[in-house]
Amino acid sequence: MKFSIKSKLFIAVCLTAAICVSLPLGFAYHLLRADLMLDSQDSVREKMELARRIYRKSDGAGVQSRVDAVSGMLGTEVGYISVDGKNSVQPSWAVGDSISLNDAQIRNAEGSQPGLQLQEDPLDGKEFMLGAVKVAQGLESPAGYLVIKEFLHGPEERMGMILKVFFWALPIVALVCYGVIRFVTMQLSSSVESMVRTAEAVGQGNYKRRIRTFPDKEFIPLANSINWMAARIDEHVSTITGQRNKIQAVFNGMWDGVMVLDGSCRIQSVNRALEEIFPGIQNGLDRTPLEIIPSPDLYDACREVVGPEGPEATTVQVVLPNGRVYDVNIVRSPHTSEPGQGPGVIAVFHDISEIKRLETVRQDFVANVSHELRTPLTSVKGYAETLLSDPPPPESIQKNFLATIEKNANHMCKIVDDLLNLSRLESGHEKVELKPIDPTDALREAWEACSGLAEKRKVDLKRSFEKGDFTVMADSGQLMQLFRNLLENGIKYGPEENPVIVEHRVEGDRLQLAVIDSGPGIPAADQPRIFERFYSVEKFRRNEFGSTGLGLAISRHIVSNHGGEIFVQCPPDGHRQGTAFVFSLPLMQAAN
């Protein structure tokens, strides 16, 4: 059973007080008892001496009459026993039928002093003094001993009073001790409570808390130690917090997603980049990656790394349902888990989707360029071999063959020119000079470049604005090429004898233009890809018009260089059928 300091102090002080009170009282008790015993002995001796004198004066009478005379004169009953023990006068207080003396009493009585003995009454337990004095032989009586019994009433009463005082003093001393202890412990409790509250505050994170009121002198070193400890903890926590904030800032500032797992492959923390990759992953803490990311390979790799014989690091590739591809580097880290739980791992998600896309684009580009060049080259090679055959073909046929070779060579030159043009636009090396120009000028130049094809298909141009209506900030050469690419598409894929229409609409500080044809339109499945290089909805018609498949890709980059966007509408707004390519240009000013 554990006691409080207050209880221990109370018990200790009470025991000390009881001992301090008991020792003097006990010593005084024994001194007083000894003094009382001496007084009682002196009183008995006086009575015995008086009894012997009275007994002598009664010489000539019998023993019984002498003893009665002594008892009458002393006022107390006196007994008698002869030296040989044959004759005796038995008093009423004698135990049994006779009185007896021990050897010590007889020896003392033989001398000058009475024989005294302290005895205890067997009936009531009271102490009494039994005294004996020798009397000589008389005329009618033999030599013997007078015996007197004297109860110690005075000592018992005084000793009882001392005991009462002692037993009454103990509760008073206990109360006084309790009051003193309570006062002292209240002072101590106040000091201890102040230190306890400060320690609790520091333990709860209030590292600025200090003991301002210094306690008793004995607690000052402890209070100073607590204040020093709180100051050191505050410094260490501030340092750790600063370092943690720096690490967290770096952690959240990383472009790559980072996931920290414990020794059981359960997610402990993630950074902001990973939350953007996997929205809601913050709610999946303390769960396995497989419950959040549908990739068994990732979970198996984590389990392998944290294994006792697993590698220090490994890499796995994760492909998400949305098509994003990530290289995940998994590294063992013994500092990512609690002690005793084994090593943890850190998984870093590096987005390689763009790299994969560029690889695919590169592969598609090589395949498309090879395909686009292979057809005219095959034709050129075939006709050239025919012209070089022996014997050579007739002259009329040679002219047709040479015309075909020239046509295919021009087509290859156009492909190469478009590729170079597209490369300059994509690389940003093509300098864009934005100047105030009238869009009708660029539209007119583009239509003149397309006039041969337009006359062949009997297609006219209609527009919803006139010269001087608008002024836009654009590069005249690129704007002319943009119009030309879109007008050629409208002429090629629209029906013959149907016009190509250019409509406009002003939206804030931008002029939106739409090149519209009334052709069959573009299927919805093909619309997201029509601005890709070499992509064609009707590949079989490409050779019919000498198309390179790069016009719309070039158009997209031109519009992007002017800070706009281009998109397709099938059918266009306000039309039942056809295709509209819509783009916007920064507007300089509007004519009145």
Short mmCIF file of C-alpha atoms in Angstrom, two decimals, residues 139-487:
data_model
loop_
_atom_site.label_atom_id
_atom_site.label_comp_id
_atom_site.label_asym_id
_atom_site.label_seq_id
_atom_site.Cartn_x
_atom_site.Cartn_y
_atom_site.Cartn_z
CA LEU A 139 6.75 -13.97 80.08
CA GLU A 140 3.73 -15.32 78.32
CA SER A 141 4.90 -15.35 74.69
CA PRO A 142 7.66 -17.01 72.73
CA ALA A 143 10.00 -15.15 70.33
CA GLY A 144 8.40 -14.46 67.01
CA TYR A 145 7.59 -12.00 64.25
CA LEU A 146 4.93 -9.33 63.95
CA VAL A 147 3.57 -9.08 60.40
CA ILE A 148 1.84 -6.00 58.94
CA LYS A 149 0.17 -5.64 55.51
CA GLU A 150 0.19 -2.12 54.02
CA PHE A 151 -1.57 -1.39 50.66
CA LEU A 152 0.15 1.15 48.40
CA HIS A 153 -2.83 3.46 47.82
CA GLY A 154 -0.82 6.61 47.40
CA PRO A 155 1.52 5.37 44.61
CA GLU A 156 -1.31 3.82 42.59
CA GLU A 157 -3.37 7.00 42.60
CA ARG A 158 -0.42 9.14 41.58
CA MET A 159 0.70 6.74 38.89
CA GLY A 160 -2.84 6.52 37.55
CA MET A 161 -2.93 10.29 37.27
CA ILE A 162 0.35 10.22 35.33
CA LEU A 163 -1.04 7.58 32.95
CA LYS A 164 -4.19 9.64 32.39
CA VAL A 165 -2.08 12.66 31.59
CA PHE A 166 -0.02 10.53 29.19
CA PHE A 167 -3.04 9.13 27.33
CA TRP A 168 -4.69 12.55 27.10
CA ALA A 169 -1.47 14.12 25.88
CA LEU A 170 -1.11 11.70 22.93
CA PRO A 171 -4.28 12.86 21.05
CA ILE A 172 -3.41 16.50 21.71
CA VAL A 173 0.10 15.95 20.40
CA ALA A 174 -1.36 14.12 17.36
CA LEU A 175 -3.69 17.05 16.60
CA VAL A 176 -0.87 19.55 16.97
CA CYS A 177 1.31 17.41 14.70
CA TYR A 178 -1.47 17.16 12.15
CA GLY A 179 -1.91 20.93 12.08
CA VAL A 180 1.82 21.51 11.71
CA ILE A 181 2.13 18.81 9.05
CA ARG A 182 -0.86 20.16 7.15
CA PHE A 183 0.60 23.67 7.13
CA VAL A 184 4.02 22.41 6.03
CA THR A 185 2.63 20.02 3.42
CA MET A 186 0.38 22.74 2.01
CA GLN A 187 3.50 24.81 1.40
CA LEU A 188 5.23 21.80 -0.11
CA SER A 189 2.16 20.87 -2.18
CA SER A 190 1.98 24.38 -3.58
CA SER A 191 5.60 24.16 -4.66
CA VAL A 192 5.22 20.64 -6.05
CA GLU A 193 1.97 21.51 -7.86
CA SER A 194 3.67 24.47 -9.52
CA MET A 195 6.44 22.21 -10.77
CA VAL A 196 3.96 19.49 -11.77
CA ARG A 197 1.83 21.95 -13.78
CA THR A 198 4.95 23.22 -15.53
CA ALA A 199 6.11 19.68 -16.32
CA GLU A 200 2.63 18.73 -17.61
CA ALA A 201 2.49 21.86 -19.77
CA VAL A 202 5.88 21.04 -21.27
CA GLY A 203 4.74 17.46 -21.83
CA GLN A 204 1.64 18.73 -23.65
CA GLY A 205 3.69 20.89 -26.00
CA ASN A 206 3.79 24.26 -24.20
CA TYR A 207 7.57 24.53 -24.25
CA LYS A 208 7.49 28.23 -23.25
CA ARG A 209 6.07 27.45 -19.78
CA ARG A 210 8.42 28.15 -16.86
CA ILE A 211 8.30 28.09 -13.04
CA ARG A 212 8.10 31.81 -12.25
CA THR A 213 7.48 31.62 -8.45
CA PHE A 214 10.42 29.89 -6.86
CA PRO A 215 9.39 27.33 -4.19
CA ASP A 216 11.06 26.51 -0.91
CA LYS A 217 14.82 26.52 -0.74
CA GLU A 218 15.07 22.75 -0.97
CA PHE A 219 13.13 22.74 -4.29
CA ILE A 220 15.01 25.60 -5.97
CA PRO A 221 17.58 23.26 -7.62
CA LEU A 222 14.73 21.07 -8.90
CA ALA A 223 12.81 24.10 -10.21
CA ASN A 224 15.92 25.40 -11.95
CA SER A 225 16.49 21.97 -13.48
CA ILE A 226 12.90 21.86 -14.77
CA ASN A 227 13.24 25.34 -16.28
CA TRP A 228 16.56 24.37 -17.86
CA MET A 229 15.03 21.15 -19.20
CA ALA A 230 12.05 23.02 -20.69
CA ALA A 231 14.39 25.54 -22.34
CA ARG A 232 16.52 22.75 -23.86
CA ILE A 233 13.41 20.89 -25.04
CA ASP A 234 12.10 24.12 -26.57
CA GLU A 235 15.38 24.62 -28.43
CA HIS A 236 15.52 21.01 -29.64
CA VAL A 237 11.87 21.01 -30.69
CA SER A 238 12.33 24.30 -32.54
CA THR A 239 15.35 22.86 -34.34
CA ILE A 240 13.54 19.63 -35.16
CA THR A 241 10.43 21.52 -36.25
CA GLY A 242 12.48 23.78 -38.51
CA GLN A 243 14.25 20.82 -40.06
CA ARG A 244 10.95 18.98 -40.41
CA ASN A 245 9.34 21.98 -42.11
CA LYS A 246 12.27 22.23 -44.51
CA ILE A 247 12.05 18.53 -45.29
CA GLN A 248 8.27 18.79 -45.64
CA ALA A 249 8.66 21.78 -47.97
CA VAL A 250 11.12 19.83 -50.10
CA PHE A 251 8.88 16.78 -49.82
CA ASN A 252 5.81 18.69 -51.02
CA GLY A 253 7.78 20.73 -53.56
CA MET A 254 8.91 17.66 -55.47
CA TRP A 255 7.39 17.10 -58.87
CA ASP A 256 7.59 13.36 -58.33
CA GLY A 257 5.10 11.63 -56.06
CA VAL A 258 6.56 10.16 -52.87
CA MET A 259 5.02 7.46 -50.69
CA VAL A 260 6.49 6.38 -47.34
CA LEU A 261 5.59 2.89 -46.12
CA ASP A 262 6.35 1.06 -42.87
CA GLY A 263 7.73 -2.44 -42.37
CA SER A 264 4.28 -3.94 -43.01
CA CYS A 265 4.00 -2.16 -46.38
CA ARG A 266 1.32 0.20 -45.09
CA ILE A 267 1.21 3.81 -46.23
CA GLN A 268 2.43 6.24 -43.55
CA SER A 269 2.67 9.53 -45.46
CA VAL A 270 2.50 10.96 -48.98
CA ASN A 271 3.45 14.28 -50.53
CA ARG A 272 1.29 16.76 -52.40
CA ALA A 273 2.38 15.53 -55.83
CA LEU A 274 1.18 12.00 -55.07
CA GLU A 275 -2.16 13.37 -53.86
CA GLU A 276 -2.57 15.03 -57.26
CA ILE A 277 -1.72 11.76 -58.99
CA PHE A 278 -4.08 9.73 -56.78
CA PRO A 279 -6.83 12.03 -55.42
CA GLY A 280 -8.04 10.91 -51.99
CA ILE A 281 -4.93 8.87 -51.16
CA GLN A 282 -4.56 10.93 -47.97
CA ASN A 283 -7.62 9.05 -46.65
CA GLY A 284 -5.86 5.76 -47.31
CA LEU A 285 -3.11 6.13 -44.72
CA ASP A 286 -2.26 2.95 -42.81
CA ARG A 287 -3.52 0.88 -45.74
CA THR A 288 -1.56 -1.14 -48.29
CA PRO A 289 -0.77 0.36 -51.73
CA LEU A 290 -2.81 -2.38 -53.39
CA GLU A 291 -5.96 -0.98 -51.75
CA ILE A 292 -5.32 2.41 -53.38
CA ILE A 293 -3.34 1.72 -56.57
CA PRO A 294 -4.48 -1.15 -58.85
CA SER A 295 -0.97 -2.53 -59.35
CA PRO A 296 -0.05 -5.92 -57.83
CA ASP A 297 3.50 -5.48 -59.15
CA LEU A 298 3.98 -2.38 -56.99
CA TYR A 299 2.78 -4.16 -53.84
CA ASP A 300 4.90 -7.24 -54.56
CA ALA A 301 7.98 -5.05 -55.11
CA CYS A 302 7.42 -3.28 -51.77
CA ARG A 303 7.07 -6.62 -49.98
CA GLU A 304 10.24 -7.85 -51.64
CA VAL A 305 12.31 -4.81 -50.59
CA VAL A 306 11.21 -4.93 -46.92
CA GLY A 307 11.95 -8.65 -46.76
CA PRO A 308 14.99 -9.78 -44.74
CA GLU A 309 16.80 -10.97 -47.86
CA GLY A 310 15.28 -8.48 -50.29
CA PRO A 311 17.23 -6.00 -52.43
CA GLU A 312 18.06 -2.51 -51.25
CA ALA A 313 16.17 -0.97 -54.17
CA THR A 314 14.10 -1.97 -57.17
CA THR A 315 12.07 -0.35 -59.94
CA VAL A 316 8.62 -1.20 -61.23
CA GLN A 317 6.49 0.40 -63.92
CA VAL A 318 2.87 1.28 -63.15
CA VAL A 319 0.29 1.96 -65.84
CA LEU A 320 -2.87 3.66 -64.58
CA PRO A 321 -6.34 3.26 -66.12
CA ASN A 322 -6.18 6.86 -67.39
CA GLY A 323 -3.14 5.96 -69.52
CA ARG A 324 -0.52 7.66 -67.35
CA VAL A 325 2.71 5.69 -66.97
CA TYR A 326 4.99 5.93 -63.92
CA ASP A 327 8.42 4.56 -63.12
CA VAL A 328 8.35 3.75 -59.39
CA ASN A 329 11.72 3.58 -57.61
CA ILE A 330 11.40 1.64 -54.36
CA VAL A 331 14.22 2.05 -51.84
CA ARG A 332 14.61 0.48 -48.42
CA SER A 333 14.80 3.01 -45.60
CA PRO A 334 15.29 1.92 -41.96
CA HIS A 335 14.18 5.37 -40.73
CA THR A 336 10.60 5.23 -41.98
CA SER A 337 9.09 2.97 -39.30
CA GLU A 338 8.87 2.73 -35.55
CA PRO A 339 11.66 0.89 -33.68
CA GLY A 340 11.14 -2.84 -33.64
CA GLN A 341 8.95 -2.93 -36.73
CA GLY A 342 11.74 -3.54 -39.21
CA PRO A 343 12.77 -1.39 -42.17
CA GLY A 344 10.30 0.56 -44.27
CA VAL A 345 10.43 1.72 -47.88
CA ILE A 346 10.17 4.95 -49.85
CA ALA A 347 8.46 4.75 -53.25
CA VAL A 348 9.08 7.61 -55.72
CA PHE A 349 6.64 7.93 -58.64
CA HIS A 350 8.25 9.47 -61.72
CA ASP A 351 5.84 10.36 -64.53
CA ILE A 352 7.18 9.03 -67.83
CA SER A 353 3.89 9.38 -69.71
CA GLU A 354 5.26 12.17 -71.88
CA ILE A 355 8.40 10.17 -72.61
CA LYS A 356 6.27 7.19 -73.59
CA ARG A 357 4.06 9.41 -75.71
CA LEU A 358 7.06 10.97 -77.43
CA GLU A 359 8.48 7.53 -78.07
CA THR A 360 5.19 6.51 -79.61
CA VAL A 361 5.07 9.73 -81.62
CA ARG A 362 8.63 9.18 -82.79
CA GLN A 363 7.86 5.62 -83.81
CA ASP A 364 4.66 6.73 -85.56
CA PHE A 365 6.52 9.62 -87.20
CA VAL A 366 9.22 7.35 -88.59
CA ALA A 367 6.62 4.87 -89.76
CA ASN A 368 4.46 7.59 -91.34
CA VAL A 369 7.37 9.38 -93.02
CA SER A 370 8.65 6.07 -94.33
CA HIS A 371 5.21 5.24 -95.64
CA GLU A 372 4.63 8.68 -97.16
CA LEU A 373 8.02 8.69 -98.91
CA ARG A 374 7.94 5.04 -99.88
CA THR A 375 4.98 5.40 -102.25
CA PRO A 376 6.38 8.23 -104.44
CA LEU A 377 9.89 6.77 -104.27
CA THR A 378 8.58 3.41 -105.44
CA SER A 379 6.82 5.14 -108.32
CA VAL A 380 9.92 7.19 -109.20
CA LYS A 381 12.13 4.09 -109.04
CA GLY A 382 9.78 2.05 -111.16
CA TYR A 383 9.43 4.63 -113.90
CA ALA A 384 13.17 5.37 -113.85
CA GLU A 385 13.99 1.69 -114.26
CA THR A 386 11.54 1.49 -117.15
CA LEU A 387 13.14 4.50 -118.85
CA LEU A 388 16.59 2.91 -118.40
CA SER A 389 15.51 -0.43 -119.81
CA ASP A 390 16.89 -1.72 -123.12
CA PRO A 391 15.29 -1.09 -125.48
CA PRO A 392 13.83 2.16 -123.99
CA PRO A 393 10.06 2.80 -124.26
CA PRO A 394 8.68 4.98 -127.05
CA GLU A 395 9.22 8.73 -126.73
CA SER A 396 5.54 9.44 -126.11
CA ILE A 397 5.51 7.08 -123.17
CA GLN A 398 8.79 8.48 -121.88
CA LYS A 399 7.23 11.94 -121.58
CA ASN A 400 4.37 10.52 -119.48
CA PHE A 401 6.83 8.63 -117.31
CA LEU A 402 8.94 11.74 -116.76
CA ALA A 403 5.82 13.74 -115.89
CA THR A 404 4.90 11.14 -113.28
CA ILE A 405 8.43 11.18 -111.89
CA GLU A 406 8.28 14.98 -111.65
CA LYS A 407 4.89 14.84 -109.92
CA ASN A 408 6.14 12.36 -107.31
CA ALA A 409 9.37 14.31 -106.83
CA ASN A 410 7.35 17.49 -106.22
CA HIS A 411 5.18 15.59 -103.74
CA MET A 412 8.27 14.43 -101.85
CA CYS A 413 9.66 17.96 -101.86
CA LYS A 414 6.38 19.21 -100.43
CA ILE A 415 6.51 16.56 -97.70
CA VAL A 416 10.06 17.56 -96.82
CA ASP A 417 9.17 21.29 -96.85
CA ASP A 418 6.16 20.69 -94.60
CA LEU A 419 8.28 18.59 -92.24
CA LEU A 420 10.90 21.33 -92.04
CA ASN A 421 8.21 23.95 -91.52
CA LEU A 422 6.55 21.87 -88.78
CA SER A 423 9.90 21.26 -87.13
CA ARG A 424 10.66 24.99 -87.01
CA LEU A 425 7.22 25.73 -85.56
CA GLU A 426 7.52 23.03 -82.88
CA SER A 427 11.06 23.95 -81.88
CA GLY A 428 10.23 27.66 -81.51
CA HIS A 429 13.04 28.67 -83.81
CA GLU A 430 10.53 30.15 -86.23
CA LYS A 431 10.39 33.81 -85.23
CA VAL A 432 6.83 35.16 -84.99
CA GLU A 433 6.55 38.85 -85.82
CA LEU A 434 3.15 40.06 -84.64
CA LYS A 435 2.11 43.14 -86.53
CA PRO A 436 -1.23 44.90 -87.10
CA ILE A 437 -2.60 43.44 -90.33
CA ASP A 438 -5.92 43.13 -92.08
CA PRO A 439 -6.96 39.43 -92.11
CA THR A 440 -8.52 39.90 -95.58
CA ASP A 441 -5.06 40.42 -97.06
CA ALA A 442 -3.78 37.08 -95.74
CA LEU A 443 -7.04 35.42 -96.81
CA ARG A 444 -6.72 36.85 -100.33
CA GLU A 445 -3.12 35.64 -100.72
CA ALA A 446 -4.08 32.18 -99.49
CA TRP A 447 -6.98 31.98 -101.93
CA GLU A 448 -4.74 32.98 -104.82
CA ALA A 449 -2.36 30.14 -103.87
CA CYS A 450 -5.32 27.76 -103.95
CA SER A 451 -6.89 29.18 -107.11
CA GLY A 452 -5.70 26.38 -109.39
CA LEU A 453 -7.32 23.69 -107.27
CA ALA A 454 -10.40 25.88 -106.69
CA GLU A 455 -10.93 26.43 -110.43
CA LYS A 456 -10.48 22.73 -111.08
CA ARG A 457 -13.26 21.90 -108.60
CA LYS A 458 -15.30 25.03 -109.40
CA VAL A 459 -15.26 26.23 -105.80
CA ASP A 460 -15.77 29.89 -104.80
CA LEU A 461 -14.85 31.75 -101.59
CA LYS A 462 -17.41 33.59 -99.47
CA ARG A 463 -16.63 35.64 -96.38
CA SER A 464 -18.67 37.48 -93.78
CA PHE A 465 -16.34 40.49 -93.41
CA GLU A 466 -14.73 43.00 -95.74
CA LYS A 467 -11.37 44.68 -95.96
CA GLY A 468 -10.89 47.26 -93.23
CA ASP A 469 -13.45 45.75 -90.85
CA PHE A 470 -10.83 44.35 -88.46
CA THR A 471 -7.16 44.63 -87.60
CA VAL A 472 -5.48 41.72 -85.88
CA MET A 473 -2.01 41.20 -84.35
CA ALA A 474 -0.51 38.38 -86.40
CA ASP A 475 2.44 37.21 -88.47
CA SER A 476 1.31 37.75 -92.07
CA GLY A 477 3.27 34.80 -93.50
CA GLN A 478 2.04 32.30 -90.93
CA LEU A 479 -1.53 33.62 -91.11
CA MET A 480 -1.48 33.23 -94.91
CA GLN A 481 -0.20 29.63 -94.53
CA LEU A 482 -2.93 28.92 -91.93
CA PHE A 483 -5.65 30.17 -94.26
CA ARG A 484 -4.12 28.23 -97.17
CA ASN A 485 -4.04 24.91 -95.27
CA LEU A 486 -7.65 25.28 -94.15
CA LEU A 487 -8.90 26.50 -97.54
#
